[in-house]
């Protein structure tokens, strides 16, 4: 948000101006020049990197007396920063931060905030330390906008951070082609552009499996279809729980055969496909992904 960005800039400028005043002790200056970044995703990492560039390139000219006093600490709950990206990118970023003097604390969770202190818990030892800061920037994730939550409620979608969309970015559950979503508010699966989401093809798959044309699938018809699909669609394996396709039938019947008649109607079958798709990974909400969404 623009207002948040302006507030951060004003706070950092005020911090540096105050630390430059005559009579401010070295200890007090170092404390107020401690920047704490909570969250090691794209936003937190980018902010820490940009602030470091400012410290390196501009501070010696603007605030020469403060050189060497400002510190940046980044707290991340998982064991790596940029954990939604390729491991090589994560490793490179951590090594770059180490060279730049940015302190990275992984496997840590901020459990509380005071005026100028953060309570940080080591997830392994459960020990809680106090980290002083002059500025704290919180970037641990995305909230859901009211309009997104309202659309989810109106379309019967589960309450998640983003709207479920098909491979054309059309919001699921509304008249086809009337509502589109992209960017942070859209949950685009990693394989959507390749047409790998089964729920989009549920009707065609149902007709293909309904070999006797009676409008429902019995256990044999469903298992035959799953056998044919499991090599092409890896998410089918998530329905079996490691027991193999044949061993999955009793569990699928118990969970999705709502009327307990021993068959699957199109609605029940679509729910089975949606359950398989739910295991597909979602793209992280970044500008790069938004650009990719725009391309297709």
Coordinates of C-alpha atoms in Angstrom, one line a residue:
X1 CA 0.0 0.0 0.0
X2 CA 1.3 3.5 -0.9
X3 CA 0.4 4.9 2.6
X4 CA 2.3 2.1 4.3
X5 CA 5.4 2.8 2.1
X6 CA 5.3 6.5 2.8
X7 CA 4.9 5.8 6.5
X8 CA 8.0 3.5 6.5
X9 CA 10.0 6.1 4.6
X10 CA 9.0 8.9 7.0
X11 CA 9.8 6.7 10.0
X12 CA 13.3 5.8 8.7
X13 CA 14.1 9.4 7.8
X14 CA 13.0 10.5 11.3
X15 CA 15.1 7.8 12.9
X16 CA 18.2 9.0 11.0
X17 CA 17.6 12.6 11.8
X18 CA 17.0 11.9 15.5
X19 CA 20.1 9.8 15.7
X20 CA 22.1 12.6 14.1
X21 CA 21.2 15.2 16.8
X22 CA 23.9 16.5 19.1
X23 CA 23.8 14.9 22.5
X24 CA 22.5 11.5 21.4
X25 CA 24.7 8.8 22.8
X26 CA 26.3 6.2 20.6
X27 CA 24.3 3.5 22.4
X28 CA 21.0 5.3 21.9
X29 CA 21.8 6.0 18.3
X30 CA 22.6 2.3 17.6
X31 CA 19.4 1.2 19.3
X32 CA 17.2 3.5 17.3
X33 CA 19.1 2.6 14.1
X34 CA 18.3 -1.1 14.5
X35 CA 15.9 -2.2 11.7
X36 CA 13.9 -5.4 12.3
X37 CA 12.2 -7.0 9.3
X38 CA 9.7 -9.7 10.1
X39 CA 9.1 -12.1 7.2
X40 CA 11.6 -13.6 4.8
X41 CA 9.4 -13.8 1.7
X42 CA 9.8 -11.6 -1.4
X43 CA 8.6 -8.4 0.2
X44 CA 10.7 -8.7 3.4
X45 CA 13.9 -9.7 1.5
X46 CA 13.5 -7.0 -1.1
X47 CA 13.0 -4.3 1.6
X48 CA 16.1 -5.5 3.5
X49 CA 18.1 -5.5 0.3
X50 CA 16.9 -2.0 -0.8
X51 CA 17.6 -0.6 2.7
X52 CA 21.1 -2.0 2.6
X53 CA 21.7 -0.4 -0.8
X54 CA 20.6 3.0 0.7
X55 CA 22.9 2.5 3.6
X56 CA 25.8 1.6 1.4
X57 CA 25.3 4.2 -1.4
X58 CA 23.6 7.2 0.1
X59 CA 24.2 7.2 3.9
X60 CA 27.9 8.2 3.7
X61 CA 26.8 11.3 1.8
X62 CA 23.7 12.2 3.7
X63 CA 24.6 11.0 7.3
X64 CA 28.3 10.4 7.5
X65 CA 28.2 10.3 11.3
X66 CA 25.9 7.3 11.2
X67 CA 28.0 5.1 9.0
X68 CA 28.5 1.7 10.7
X69 CA 25.8 2.2 13.3
X70 CA 22.7 1.0 11.5
X71 CA 21.9 -2.7 11.5
X72 CA 19.3 -4.9 9.7
X73 CA 17.9 -8.1 11.2
X74 CA 15.5 -10.3 9.3
X75 CA 13.4 -12.9 11.2
X76 CA 11.9 -15.8 9.2
X77 CA 9.8 -18.7 10.6
X78 CA 10.8 -21.4 8.1
X79 CA 14.4 -22.6 7.9
X80 CA 15.2 -20.6 4.8
X81 CA 14.3 -17.2 3.4
X82 CA 12.5 -17.1 0.0
X83 CA 11.3 -20.6 0.9
X84 CA 8.6 -20.6 -1.9
X85 CA 11.4 -20.3 -4.5
X86 CA 14.0 -22.7 -5.9
X87 CA 16.5 -23.7 -3.3
X88 CA 19.3 -22.2 -5.3
X89 CA 17.7 -18.7 -5.1
X90 CA 17.2 -19.1 -1.4
X91 CA 20.8 -20.1 -0.8
X92 CA 22.1 -17.3 -3.0
X93 CA 20.0 -14.7 -1.1
X94 CA 21.2 -16.0 2.3
X95 CA 24.9 -15.9 1.2
X96 CA 24.5 -12.4 -0.3
X97 CA 22.9 -11.1 3.0
X98 CA 25.8 -12.7 5.0
X99 CA 28.3 -10.8 2.8
X100 CA 26.3 -7.6 3.2
X101 CA 26.1 -7.9 7.0
X102 CA 22.3 -8.4 7.1
X103 CA 21.6 -10.7 10.0
X104 CA 19.1 -13.5 9.2
X105 CA 17.4 -15.5 12.0
X106 CA 15.6 -18.5 10.6
X107 CA 13.4 -21.0 12.5
X108 CA 12.3 -18.0 14.6
X109 CA 8.8 -16.7 15.4
X110 CA 7.9 -13.3 16.7
X111 CA 5.5 -13.9 19.6
X112 CA 5.1 -10.4 20.8
X113 CA 5.8 -6.7 20.1
X114 CA 6.4 -3.9 22.5
X115 CA 7.1 -0.2 21.8
X116 CA 10.7 -0.8 20.7
X117 CA 11.3 -4.6 21.4
X118 CA 10.2 -7.8 19.8
X119 CA 9.9 -11.2 21.5
X120 CA 11.4 -13.8 19.3
X121 CA 11.1 -17.5 19.9
X122 CA 13.5 -20.2 18.7
X123 CA 11.1 -22.8 17.3
X124 CA 13.5 -25.7 18.1
X125 CA 14.5 -24.8 21.7
X126 CA 11.4 -22.7 22.5
X127 CA 13.7 -20.1 24.1
X128 CA 12.4 -16.5 23.8
X129 CA 14.9 -13.6 23.2
X130 CA 14.2 -9.9 23.2
X131 CA 15.4 -7.9 20.1
X132 CA 15.4 -4.1 20.4
X133 CA 14.6 -2.1 17.3
X134 CA 14.1 1.4 16.2
X135 CA 11.9 0.4 13.2
X136 CA 10.0 -2.8 12.7
X137 CA 8.7 -3.7 9.2
X138 CA 6.1 -6.5 9.2
X139 CA 5.8 -8.5 6.0
X140 CA 4.8 -12.0 7.0
X141 CA 1.9 -12.5 4.6
X142 CA -1.2 -11.3 2.8
X143 CA -4.5 -10.5 4.4
X144 CA -7.8 -10.9 2.5
X145 CA -9.5 -7.8 1.3
X146 CA -13.2 -7.5 2.1
X147 CA -14.3 -7.7 -1.5
X148 CA -12.3 -10.9 -1.9
X149 CA -14.0 -12.4 1.2
X150 CA -17.4 -11.3 0.0
X151 CA -16.9 -12.9 -3.4
X152 CA -15.8 -16.1 -1.7
X153 CA -18.9 -16.2 0.4
X154 CA -21.2 -15.4 -2.6
X155 CA -19.7 -18.2 -4.7
X156 CA -19.4 -20.8 -2.0
X157 CA -15.6 -20.9 -2.2
X158 CA -13.6 -21.8 0.9
X159 CA -12.2 -19.0 3.0
X160 CA -8.6 -18.7 1.9
X161 CA -6.2 -15.9 1.0
X162 CA -7.3 -15.7 -2.6
X163 CA -10.1 -16.5 -5.1
X164 CA -10.0 -19.8 -6.9
X165 CA -9.8 -19.2 -10.7
X166 CA -9.5 -21.4 -13.7
X167 CA -6.7 -21.3 -16.3
X168 CA -8.2 -18.3 -17.9
X169 CA -8.3 -16.4 -14.6
X170 CA -12.1 -16.7 -14.4
X171 CA -13.5 -16.9 -10.9
X172 CA -15.0 -20.2 -10.1
X173 CA -18.6 -20.4 -9.1
X174 CA -20.0 -17.4 -11.1
X175 CA -21.4 -17.2 -14.6
X176 CA -18.6 -18.1 -17.0
X177 CA -16.6 -15.0 -18.2
X178 CA -18.3 -12.5 -16.0
X179 CA -15.8 -12.1 -13.2
X180 CA -12.0 -12.3 -13.5
X181 CA -9.3 -12.1 -10.9
X182 CA -5.5 -11.7 -11.1
X183 CA -2.6 -10.7 -8.9
X184 CA -2.6 -11.3 -5.2
X185 CA -6.3 -11.9 -5.0
X186 CA -6.2 -14.9 -7.4
X187 CA -5.1 -18.4 -6.4
X188 CA -3.5 -19.6 -9.7
X189 CA -2.2 -23.2 -9.5
X190 CA 1.2 -23.9 -10.8
X191 CA -0.1 -26.1 -13.6
X192 CA -3.1 -24.1 -14.5
X193 CA -1.6 -22.7 -17.8
X194 CA -1.0 -26.3 -18.9
X195 CA -4.7 -27.3 -18.3
X196 CA -3.7 -29.7 -15.5
X197 CA -6.6 -28.7 -13.2
X198 CA -9.0 -31.6 -13.2
X199 CA -12.0 -29.7 -11.9
X200 CA -12.0 -27.7 -15.2
X201 CA -12.5 -30.9 -17.1
X202 CA -14.7 -32.7 -14.6
X203 CA -17.8 -32.9 -16.9
X204 CA -15.8 -34.4 -19.8
X205 CA -14.0 -36.8 -17.5
X206 CA -17.3 -37.9 -16.0
X207 CA -18.8 -38.6 -19.5
X208 CA -15.7 -40.5 -20.4
X209 CA -16.0 -42.7 -17.3
X210 CA -19.7 -43.2 -17.6
X211 CA -19.4 -46.2 -19.9
X212 CA -23.0 -47.4 -19.5
X213 CA -24.4 -43.9 -19.9
X214 CA -26.7 -44.1 -16.9
X215 CA -25.6 -40.7 -15.6
X216 CA -23.7 -41.9 -12.5
X217 CA -20.4 -43.6 -11.9
X218 CA -20.2 -46.9 -10.0
X219 CA -17.0 -47.9 -8.2
X220 CA -15.6 -49.8 -11.1
X221 CA -16.1 -46.9 -13.6
X222 CA -14.4 -44.5 -11.2
X223 CA -11.5 -46.8 -10.5
X224 CA -11.0 -47.4 -14.3
X225 CA -10.8 -43.7 -14.9
X226 CA -8.4 -43.1 -12.0
X227 CA -6.1 -45.9 -13.2
X228 CA -6.0 -44.2 -16.7
X229 CA -5.4 -40.7 -15.2
X230 CA -2.8 -41.4 -12.4
X231 CA 0.3 -41.3 -14.7
X232 CA -0.7 -38.1 -16.4
X233 CA -2.1 -36.3 -13.4
X234 CA 0.2 -36.7 -10.3
X235 CA -2.5 -35.2 -8.0
X236 CA -4.6 -38.3 -8.4
X237 CA -2.1 -40.1 -6.2
X238 CA -3.1 -37.8 -3.3
X239 CA -6.5 -39.4 -3.3
X240 CA -5.1 -42.9 -2.7
X241 CA -3.0 -42.0 0.4
X242 CA -0.3 -44.3 -0.8
X243 CA -2.6 -47.3 -0.8
X244 CA -2.9 -47.5 -4.6
X245 CA -5.9 -46.5 -6.6
X246 CA -7.9 -49.7 -5.8
X247 CA -7.4 -49.2 -2.1
X248 CA -8.8 -45.7 -2.3
X249 CA -12.4 -46.7 -3.3
X250 CA -13.8 -47.3 0.3
X251 CA -12.3 -44.0 1.5
X252 CA -13.7 -42.1 -1.5
X253 CA -17.1 -43.6 -1.1
X254 CA -17.2 -42.7 2.6
X255 CA -16.1 -39.1 2.0
X256 CA -17.8 -38.1 -1.3
X257 CA -20.8 -40.4 -1.7
X258 CA -23.1 -38.0 0.0
X259 CA -26.4 -39.9 -0.5
X260 CA -24.7 -43.2 0.3
X261 CA -26.1 -45.0 -2.8
X262 CA -22.8 -46.5 -3.9
X263 CA -22.4 -44.3 -6.9
X264 CA -21.0 -40.9 -7.8
X265 CA -23.2 -38.2 -9.5
X266 CA -21.5 -35.4 -11.4
X267 CA -21.5 -33.1 -8.3
X268 CA -19.9 -35.7 -6.1
X269 CA -17.4 -36.6 -8.9
X270 CA -16.5 -32.9 -9.3
X271 CA -15.8 -32.7 -5.5
X272 CA -13.4 -35.6 -5.9
X273 CA -11.5 -33.8 -8.7
X274 CA -11.4 -30.6 -6.6
X275 CA -10.0 -32.5 -3.7
X276 CA -7.2 -33.8 -6.0
X277 CA -6.5 -30.3 -7.4
X278 CA -6.3 -28.9 -3.9
X279 CA -2.9 -30.5 -3.5
X280 CA -1.5 -28.6 -6.5
X281 CA 0.9 -25.9 -5.3
X282 CA -0.2 -22.2 -5.8
X283 CA 2.1 -19.6 -7.2
X284 CA 3.5 -17.1 -4.6
X285 CA 1.9 -13.7 -4.8
X286 CA 4.6 -11.7 -6.5
X287 CA 4.9 -9.2 -9.3
X288 CA 6.6 -11.8 -11.5
X289 CA 3.6 -14.1 -11.1
X290 CA 1.2 -11.3 -11.8
X291 CA 3.1 -10.6 -15.0
X292 CA 2.8 -14.3 -16.0
X293 CA -0.9 -14.2 -15.3
X294 CA -1.2 -11.3 -17.6
X295 CA 0.6 -13.1 -20.4
X296 CA -2.0 -15.9 -20.5

